[in-house]
Coordinates of C-alpha atoms in Angstrom, one line a residue:
X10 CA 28.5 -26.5 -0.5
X11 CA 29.4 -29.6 2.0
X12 CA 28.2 -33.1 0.6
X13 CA 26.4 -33.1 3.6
X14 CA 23.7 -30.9 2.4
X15 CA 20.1 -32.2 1.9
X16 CA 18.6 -32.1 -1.3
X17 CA 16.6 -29.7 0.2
X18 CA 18.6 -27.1 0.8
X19 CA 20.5 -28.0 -2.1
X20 CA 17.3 -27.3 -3.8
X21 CA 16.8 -24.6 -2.3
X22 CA 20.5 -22.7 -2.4
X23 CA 20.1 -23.6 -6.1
X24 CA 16.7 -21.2 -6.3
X25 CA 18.1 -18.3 -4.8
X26 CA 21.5 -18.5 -6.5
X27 CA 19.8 -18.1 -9.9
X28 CA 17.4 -15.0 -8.0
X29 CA 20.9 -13.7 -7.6
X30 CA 22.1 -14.3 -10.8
X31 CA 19.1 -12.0 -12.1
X32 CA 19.7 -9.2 -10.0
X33 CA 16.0 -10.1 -7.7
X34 CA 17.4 -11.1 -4.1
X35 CA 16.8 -9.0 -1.5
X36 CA 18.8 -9.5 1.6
X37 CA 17.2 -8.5 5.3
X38 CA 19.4 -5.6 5.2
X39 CA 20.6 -5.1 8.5
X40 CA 19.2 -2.1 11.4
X41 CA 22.7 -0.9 11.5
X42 CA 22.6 0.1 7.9
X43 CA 19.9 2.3 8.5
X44 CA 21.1 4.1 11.5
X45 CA 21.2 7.9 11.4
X46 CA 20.1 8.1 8.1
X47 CA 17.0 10.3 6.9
X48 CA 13.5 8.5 6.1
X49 CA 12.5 8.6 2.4
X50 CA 11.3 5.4 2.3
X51 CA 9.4 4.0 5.0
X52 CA 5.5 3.9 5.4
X53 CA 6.0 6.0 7.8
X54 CA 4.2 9.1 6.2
X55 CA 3.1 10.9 9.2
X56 CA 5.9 10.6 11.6
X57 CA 4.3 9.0 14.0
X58 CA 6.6 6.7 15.1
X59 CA 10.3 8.1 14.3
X60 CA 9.0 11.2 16.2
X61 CA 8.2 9.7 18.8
X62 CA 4.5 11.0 19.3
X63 CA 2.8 7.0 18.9
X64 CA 5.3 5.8 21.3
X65 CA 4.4 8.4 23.9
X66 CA 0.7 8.2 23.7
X67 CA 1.0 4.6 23.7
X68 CA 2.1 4.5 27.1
X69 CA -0.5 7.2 27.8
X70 CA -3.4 4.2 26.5
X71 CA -1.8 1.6 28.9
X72 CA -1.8 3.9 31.5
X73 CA -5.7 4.4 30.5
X74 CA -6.1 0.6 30.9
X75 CA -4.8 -0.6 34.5
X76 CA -4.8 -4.1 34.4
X77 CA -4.4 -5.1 31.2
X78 CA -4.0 -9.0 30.1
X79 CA -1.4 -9.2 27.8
X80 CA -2.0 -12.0 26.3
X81 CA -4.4 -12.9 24.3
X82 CA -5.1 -16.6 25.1
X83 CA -6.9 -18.2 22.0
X84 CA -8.5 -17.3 19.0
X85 CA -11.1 -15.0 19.0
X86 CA -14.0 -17.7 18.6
X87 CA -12.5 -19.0 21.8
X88 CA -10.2 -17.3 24.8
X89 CA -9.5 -14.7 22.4
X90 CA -12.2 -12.2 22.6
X91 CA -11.9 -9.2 24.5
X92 CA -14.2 -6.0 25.6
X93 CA -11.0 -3.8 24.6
X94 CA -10.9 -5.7 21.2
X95 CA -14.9 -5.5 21.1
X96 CA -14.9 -1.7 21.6
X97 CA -12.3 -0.9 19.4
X98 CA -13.9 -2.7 16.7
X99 CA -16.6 -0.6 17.6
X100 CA -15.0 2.8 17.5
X101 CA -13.2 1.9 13.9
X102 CA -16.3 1.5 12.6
X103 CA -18.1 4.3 13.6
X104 CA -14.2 6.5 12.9
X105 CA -14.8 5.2 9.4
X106 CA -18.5 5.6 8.9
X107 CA -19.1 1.6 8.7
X108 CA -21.6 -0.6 10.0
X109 CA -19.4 -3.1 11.7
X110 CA -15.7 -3.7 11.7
X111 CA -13.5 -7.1 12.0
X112 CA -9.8 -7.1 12.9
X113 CA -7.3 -9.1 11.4
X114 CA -3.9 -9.6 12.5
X115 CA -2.1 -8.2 8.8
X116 CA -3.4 -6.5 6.3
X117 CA -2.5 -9.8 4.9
X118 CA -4.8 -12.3 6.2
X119 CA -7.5 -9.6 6.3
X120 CA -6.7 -9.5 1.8
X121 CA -6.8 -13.8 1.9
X122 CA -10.2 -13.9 3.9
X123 CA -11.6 -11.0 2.2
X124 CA -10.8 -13.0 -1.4
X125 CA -10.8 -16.9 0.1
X126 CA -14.1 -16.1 2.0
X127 CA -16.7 -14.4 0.5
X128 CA -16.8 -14.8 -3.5
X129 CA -19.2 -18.1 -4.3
X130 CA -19.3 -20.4 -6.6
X131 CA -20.6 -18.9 -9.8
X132 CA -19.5 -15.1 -8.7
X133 CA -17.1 -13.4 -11.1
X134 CA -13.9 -11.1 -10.0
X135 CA -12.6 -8.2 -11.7
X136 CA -9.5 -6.3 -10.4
X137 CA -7.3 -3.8 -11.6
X138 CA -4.1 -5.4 -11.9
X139 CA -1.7 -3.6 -10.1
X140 CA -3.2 -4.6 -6.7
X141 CA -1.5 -6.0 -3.7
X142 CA -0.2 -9.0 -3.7
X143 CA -1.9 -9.8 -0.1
X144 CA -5.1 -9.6 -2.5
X145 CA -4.2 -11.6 -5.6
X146 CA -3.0 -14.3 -3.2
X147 CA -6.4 -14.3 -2.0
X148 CA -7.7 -14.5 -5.4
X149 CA -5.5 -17.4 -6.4
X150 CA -7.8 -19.2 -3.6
X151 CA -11.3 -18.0 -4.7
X152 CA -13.9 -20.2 -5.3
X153 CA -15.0 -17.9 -7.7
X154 CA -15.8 -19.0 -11.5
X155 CA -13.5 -16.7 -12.7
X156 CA -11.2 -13.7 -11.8
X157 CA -10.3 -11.2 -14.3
X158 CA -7.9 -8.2 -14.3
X159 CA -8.2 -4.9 -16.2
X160 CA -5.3 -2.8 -17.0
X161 CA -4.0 -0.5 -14.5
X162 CA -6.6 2.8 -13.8
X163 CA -7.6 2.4 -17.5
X164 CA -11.6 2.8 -17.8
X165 CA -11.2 1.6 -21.3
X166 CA -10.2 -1.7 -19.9
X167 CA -12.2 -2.0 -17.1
X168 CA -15.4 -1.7 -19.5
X169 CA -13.8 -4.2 -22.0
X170 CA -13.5 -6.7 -18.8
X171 CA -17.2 -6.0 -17.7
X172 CA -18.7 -6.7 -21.7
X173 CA -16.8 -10.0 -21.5
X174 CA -18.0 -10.8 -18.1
X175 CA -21.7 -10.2 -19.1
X176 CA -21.3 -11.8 -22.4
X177 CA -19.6 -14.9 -20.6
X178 CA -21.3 -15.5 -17.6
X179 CA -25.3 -15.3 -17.8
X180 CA -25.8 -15.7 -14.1
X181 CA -24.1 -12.8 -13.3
X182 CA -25.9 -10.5 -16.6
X183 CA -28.7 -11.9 -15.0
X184 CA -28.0 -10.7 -11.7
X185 CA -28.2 -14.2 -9.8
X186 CA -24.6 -14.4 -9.2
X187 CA -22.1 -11.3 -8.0
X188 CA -19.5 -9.8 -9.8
X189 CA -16.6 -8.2 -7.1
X190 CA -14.7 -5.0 -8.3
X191 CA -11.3 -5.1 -6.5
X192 CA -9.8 -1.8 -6.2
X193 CA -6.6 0.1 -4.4
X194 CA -7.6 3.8 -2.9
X195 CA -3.6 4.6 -3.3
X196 CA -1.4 2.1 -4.9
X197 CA 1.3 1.4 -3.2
X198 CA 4.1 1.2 -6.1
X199 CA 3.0 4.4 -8.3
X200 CA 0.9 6.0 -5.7
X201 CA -1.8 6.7 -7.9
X202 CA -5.1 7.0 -6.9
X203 CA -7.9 4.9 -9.0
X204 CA -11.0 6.9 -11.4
X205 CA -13.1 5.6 -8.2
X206 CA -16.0 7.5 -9.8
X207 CA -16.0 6.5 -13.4
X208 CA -15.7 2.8 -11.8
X209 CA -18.7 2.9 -9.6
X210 CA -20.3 4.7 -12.7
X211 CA -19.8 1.6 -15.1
X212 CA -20.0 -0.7 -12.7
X213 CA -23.7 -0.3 -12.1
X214 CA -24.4 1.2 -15.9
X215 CA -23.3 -3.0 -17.2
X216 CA -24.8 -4.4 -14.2
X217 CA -27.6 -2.3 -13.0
X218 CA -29.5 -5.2 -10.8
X219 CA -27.2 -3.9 -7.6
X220 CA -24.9 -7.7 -7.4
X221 CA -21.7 -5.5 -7.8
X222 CA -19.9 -6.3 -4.9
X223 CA -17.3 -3.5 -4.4
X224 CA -14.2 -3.8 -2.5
X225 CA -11.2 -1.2 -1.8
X226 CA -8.3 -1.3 -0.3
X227 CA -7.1 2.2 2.2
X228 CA -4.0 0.5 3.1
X229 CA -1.6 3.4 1.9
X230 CA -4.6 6.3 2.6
X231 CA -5.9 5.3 5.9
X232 CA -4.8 7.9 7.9
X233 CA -4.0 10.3 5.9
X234 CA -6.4 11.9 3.7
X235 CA -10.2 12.2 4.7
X236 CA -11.8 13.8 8.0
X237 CA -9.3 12.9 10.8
X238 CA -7.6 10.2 8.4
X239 CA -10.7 8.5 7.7
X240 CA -9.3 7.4 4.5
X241 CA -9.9 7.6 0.0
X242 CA -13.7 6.7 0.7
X243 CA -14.8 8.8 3.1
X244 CA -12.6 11.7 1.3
X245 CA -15.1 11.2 -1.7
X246 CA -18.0 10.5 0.6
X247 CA -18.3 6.7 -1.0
X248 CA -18.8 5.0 2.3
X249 CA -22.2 3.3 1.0
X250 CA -21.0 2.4 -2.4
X251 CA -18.2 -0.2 -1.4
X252 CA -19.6 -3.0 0.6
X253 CA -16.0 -3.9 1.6
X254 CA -13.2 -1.6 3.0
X255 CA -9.6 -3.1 4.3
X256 CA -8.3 -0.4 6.4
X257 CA -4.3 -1.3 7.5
X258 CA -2.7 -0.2 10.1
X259 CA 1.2 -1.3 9.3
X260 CA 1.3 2.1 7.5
X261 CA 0.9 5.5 8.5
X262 CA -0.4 4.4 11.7
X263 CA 3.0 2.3 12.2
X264 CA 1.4 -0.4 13.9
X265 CA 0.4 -3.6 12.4
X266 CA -3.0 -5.4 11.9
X267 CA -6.2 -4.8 9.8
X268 CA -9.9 -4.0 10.1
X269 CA -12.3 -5.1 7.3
X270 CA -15.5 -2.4 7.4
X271 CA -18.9 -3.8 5.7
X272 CA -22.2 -5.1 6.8
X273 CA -23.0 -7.3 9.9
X274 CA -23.5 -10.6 7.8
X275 CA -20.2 -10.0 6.0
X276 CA -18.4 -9.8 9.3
X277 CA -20.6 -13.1 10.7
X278 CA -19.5 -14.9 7.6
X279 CA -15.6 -13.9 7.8
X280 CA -15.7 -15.0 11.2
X281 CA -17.0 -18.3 10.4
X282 CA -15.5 -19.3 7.3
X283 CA -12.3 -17.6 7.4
X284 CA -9.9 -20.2 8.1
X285 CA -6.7 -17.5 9.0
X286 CA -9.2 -15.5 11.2
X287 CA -11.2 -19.0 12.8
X288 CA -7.8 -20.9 13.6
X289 CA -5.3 -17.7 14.3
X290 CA -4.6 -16.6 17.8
X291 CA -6.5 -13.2 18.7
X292 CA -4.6 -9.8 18.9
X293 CA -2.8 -8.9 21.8
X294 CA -3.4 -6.1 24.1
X295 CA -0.7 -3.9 23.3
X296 CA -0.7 -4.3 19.7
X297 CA -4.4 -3.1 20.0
X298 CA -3.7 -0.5 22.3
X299 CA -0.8 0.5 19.7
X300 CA -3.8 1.1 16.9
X301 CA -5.9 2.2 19.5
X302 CA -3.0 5.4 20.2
X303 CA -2.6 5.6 16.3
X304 CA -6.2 6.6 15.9
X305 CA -6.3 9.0 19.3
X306 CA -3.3 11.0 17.2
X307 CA -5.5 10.5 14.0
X308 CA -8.4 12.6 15.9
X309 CA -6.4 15.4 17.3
X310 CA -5.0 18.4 16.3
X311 CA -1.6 16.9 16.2
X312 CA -3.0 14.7 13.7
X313 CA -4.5 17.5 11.5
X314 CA -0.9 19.1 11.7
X315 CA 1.0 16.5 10.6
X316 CA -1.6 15.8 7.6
X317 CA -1.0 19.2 6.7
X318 CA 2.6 19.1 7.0
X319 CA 2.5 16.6 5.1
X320 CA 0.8 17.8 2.2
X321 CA 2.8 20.7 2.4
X322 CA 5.8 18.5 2.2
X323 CA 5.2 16.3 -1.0
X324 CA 4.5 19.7 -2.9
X325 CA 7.8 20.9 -2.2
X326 CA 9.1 17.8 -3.4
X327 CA 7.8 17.9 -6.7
X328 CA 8.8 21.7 -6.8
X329 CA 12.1 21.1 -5.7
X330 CA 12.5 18.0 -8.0
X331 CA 11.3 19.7 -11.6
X332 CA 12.7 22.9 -11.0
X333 CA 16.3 22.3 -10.0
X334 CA 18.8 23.2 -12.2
X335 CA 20.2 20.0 -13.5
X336 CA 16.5 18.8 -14.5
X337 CA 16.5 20.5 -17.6
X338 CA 19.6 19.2 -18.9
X339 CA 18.9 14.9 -18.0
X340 CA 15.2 15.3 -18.1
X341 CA 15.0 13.8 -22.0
X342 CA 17.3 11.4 -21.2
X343 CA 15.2 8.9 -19.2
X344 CA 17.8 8.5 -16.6
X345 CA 15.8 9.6 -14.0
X346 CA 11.8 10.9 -13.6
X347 CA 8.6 11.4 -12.0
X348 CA 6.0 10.0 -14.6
X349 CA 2.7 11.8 -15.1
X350 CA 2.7 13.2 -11.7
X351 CA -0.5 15.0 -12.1
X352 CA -1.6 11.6 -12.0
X353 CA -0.5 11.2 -8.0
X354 CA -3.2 13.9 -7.0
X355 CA -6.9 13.4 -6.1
X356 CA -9.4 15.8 -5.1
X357 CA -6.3 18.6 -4.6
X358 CA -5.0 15.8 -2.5
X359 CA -1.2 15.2 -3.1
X360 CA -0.1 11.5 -2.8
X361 CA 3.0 11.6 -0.7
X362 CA 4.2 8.0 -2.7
X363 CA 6.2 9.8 -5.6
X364 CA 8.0 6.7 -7.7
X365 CA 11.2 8.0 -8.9
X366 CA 12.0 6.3 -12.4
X367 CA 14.7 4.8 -13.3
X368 CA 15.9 3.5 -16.6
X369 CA 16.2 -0.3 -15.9
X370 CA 18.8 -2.3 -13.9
X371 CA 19.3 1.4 -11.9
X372 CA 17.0 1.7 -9.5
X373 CA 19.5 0.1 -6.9
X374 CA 22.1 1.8 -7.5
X375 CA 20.5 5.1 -7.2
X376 CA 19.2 4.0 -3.9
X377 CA 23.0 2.9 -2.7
X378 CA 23.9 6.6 -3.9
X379 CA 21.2 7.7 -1.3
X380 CA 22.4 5.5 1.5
X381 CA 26.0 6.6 1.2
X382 CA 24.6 10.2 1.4
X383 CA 22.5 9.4 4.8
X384 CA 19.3 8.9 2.6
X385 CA 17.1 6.1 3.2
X386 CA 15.0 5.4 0.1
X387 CA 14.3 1.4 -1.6
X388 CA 14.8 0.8 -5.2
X389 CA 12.1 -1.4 -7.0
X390 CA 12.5 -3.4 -9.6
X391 CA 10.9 -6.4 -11.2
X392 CA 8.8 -8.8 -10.1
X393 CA 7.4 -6.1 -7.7
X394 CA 7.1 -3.5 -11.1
X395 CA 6.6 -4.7 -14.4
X396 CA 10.0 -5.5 -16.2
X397 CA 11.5 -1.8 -17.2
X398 CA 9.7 0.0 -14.5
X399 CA 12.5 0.2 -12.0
X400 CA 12.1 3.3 -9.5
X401 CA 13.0 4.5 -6.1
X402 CA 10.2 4.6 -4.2
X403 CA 9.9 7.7 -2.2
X404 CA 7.6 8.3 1.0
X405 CA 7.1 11.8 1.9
X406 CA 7.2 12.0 5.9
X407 CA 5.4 14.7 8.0
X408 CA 8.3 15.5 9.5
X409 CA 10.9 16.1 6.5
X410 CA 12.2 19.1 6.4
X411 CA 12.6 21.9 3.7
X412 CA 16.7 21.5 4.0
X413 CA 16.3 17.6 3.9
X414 CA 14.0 17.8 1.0
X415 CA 16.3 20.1 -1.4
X416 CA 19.6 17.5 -0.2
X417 CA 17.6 14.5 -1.4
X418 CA 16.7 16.2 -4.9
X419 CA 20.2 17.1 -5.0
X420 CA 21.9 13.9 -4.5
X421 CA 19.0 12.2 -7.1
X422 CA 20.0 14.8 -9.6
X423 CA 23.7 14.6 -9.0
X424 CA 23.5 10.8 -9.4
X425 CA 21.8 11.9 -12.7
X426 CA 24.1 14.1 -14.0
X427 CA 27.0 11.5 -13.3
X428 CA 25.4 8.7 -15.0
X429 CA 25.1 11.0 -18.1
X430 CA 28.8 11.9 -18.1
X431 CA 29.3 7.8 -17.6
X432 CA 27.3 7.7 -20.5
X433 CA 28.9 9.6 -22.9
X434 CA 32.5 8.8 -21.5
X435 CA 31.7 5.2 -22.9
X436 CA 30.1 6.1 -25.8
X437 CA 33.6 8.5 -26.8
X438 CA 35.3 5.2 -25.8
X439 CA 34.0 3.0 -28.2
X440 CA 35.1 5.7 -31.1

């Protein structure tokens, strides 16, 4: 490093060397790597925009819209307000069965307001602790008196969490203070889907004087799963038990930007107190128009297709991947798996998220195996997953094929079978 170097980025190359030293950087990797390979990994789940359709009826809203603004001029307390961004607050709310709607610019900022914003002094928050970190964030800014996290989907825990809450904080036993339930509809890293009933059910059973406050977030089910893609909530027909939905649009709708669905004086109150919605600069015209196409395909029967398809796609994963040939002679071994994966379905609704496992320190290589195959898939390790959790994360697309689907199982199982052989090779060495 030249002398020349601040001590801030002296500092600073320092950090990252040691993040390398672990194994935890994570490079920008570049387009080029990416080219011509086949999507396993991307958020992508219904196609919409490798194939082309959200691109095409894209340009079919602008033409809808002659003399757009592009701009948007100001923040939306200002310049930044819009009838197009008016109206299609409008329409998500009434697409998701809501009272109002709000639009953020990330799914981000809508997580920080949500948690930054509305809890008050005295309230209590209780979350399940695998979810995103857009939300803890938030949390890490409450002004709440105290936040609490329950182990992952475990209903044991949860109630645990809730008898300490009401032994611990009167005001909120009492019902004069609220107590927010923070939970994911699909989680993102195990693509689970959370005992949303049993929740709700002991919720209100420990506090039955209605200050429950709870929130959900569809980030990895809006589009989906429900009518049209309405999301997790209005799949179960929950719409009036959670006072606060986050619907993103950065995933299957491959656009970017939020919308947070509750009552009118939640939306008044996140408009005046949010300090990343007050002092940001409003959303653009195409990037609305872009969620504004996402949601046409949503409604039609493209849509409905591609939903099916896809459904139809992450079953024939799982088939493909516990009934091939080499599973039954690795599948002890640890060295690759699916864990649970009855627990990735909801309502006969197949999670297209399937976390591959990996035994730890492997989930990279097994996703450098992929892209040297034409595979695009991410490893996950740690601090995204608990230590020992590595996977490959696998998105199911829409538009996978049967033939694609049986080559990726393949080239997971052949990766498999080598690092077994490299596994006893050593172990014969050391006799």
């Amino acid at each position: 490093m030249s002398q020349s170097t601040s001590v801030f980025e002296q500092d600073l190359a320092a950090t990252l060397h040691k993040r390398k030293e672990k194994g935890r950087y994570r490079p920008m990797y570049p387009p080029s790597e990416l080219a011509n390979t086949i999507d396993f990994g991307s958020n992508d789940a219904l196609s919409l925009s490798t194939s082309g359709a959200l691109r095409r009826e894209f340009l079919q809203e602008l033409e809808r819209n002659p003399g757009f603004q592009v701009g948007s001029k100001g923040s939306r307390l200002v310049d930044g307000n819009n009838q197009y961004v008016v109206d299609l607050e409008a329409y998500l709310a009434d697409f998701h069965k809501a009272e109002t709607a709000l639009f953020f610019n990330s799914g981000y900022d809508a997580n920080v307001a949500v948690f930054t914003t509305l809890p008050q002094p005295g309230d209590v928050i209780v979350h399940d602790e695998f979810i995103h970190a857009s939300a803890i964030d938030g949390i890490r800014h409450t002004r709440a008196a105290s936040t609490q996290a329950f182990k992952h989907n475990s209903i044991k825990s949860f109630k645990e969490v809730l008898h300490n809450v009401k032994t611990s904080f009167p005001e909120v036993r009492e019902g004069r203070r609220s107590l927010f339930v923070a939970l994911e509809s699909l989680y993102s890293m195990d693509g689970d889907f959370p005992p949303v009933h049993q929740i709700l059910s002991a919720g209100k059973e420990l506090f039955p004087l209605g200050n429950v406050v709870f929130y959900v977030d569809e980030a990895h089910s809006n589009g989906i799963m429900g009518p049209k893609g309405s999301g997790y909530i209005c799949h179960h027909g929950l719409e009036d038990e959670f006072a606060i939905r986050v619907h993103t649009f950065g995933k299957s709708l491959s656009s970017s930007g939020a919308i947070v669905l509750a009552s009118s004086i939640v939306k008044d109150t996140l408009a005046n107190y949010a300090r990343n919605f007050i002092y940001s600069t409003g959303p653009s015209f195409p990037n609305l128009a872009c969620v504004k196409a996402g949601y046409n395909l949503l409604e039609s029967l493209e849509g409905e297709q591609r939903r099916e398809r896809l459904q139809k796609a992450t079953s024939y994963f799982l088939q493909c991947f516990f009934k091939h040939p080499i599973w039954n002679q690795i599948k002890g071994s640890g060295t690759v798996g699916i864990a649970n994966p009855g627990r990735l379905v909801s309502s006969d609704f197949q999670s297209p998220i399937v976390p591959v496992t990996t035994k730890a320190g492997k989930a990279y290589p097994l996703r450098a195996w992929l892209l040297r195959e034409g595979f695009s898939s991410w490893g996950i390790a740690y601090p995204v997953v608990p230590k020992g959790e590595d996977r490959v994360r696998v998105v199911v697309h829409a538009d996978n094929s049967h033939p694609q689907i049986e080559r990726f199982v393949d080239v997971v199982m052949q990766w498999a079978l080598e690092q077994e052989k490299s596994k006893k090779f050593d172990f014969k060495a050391q006799l």
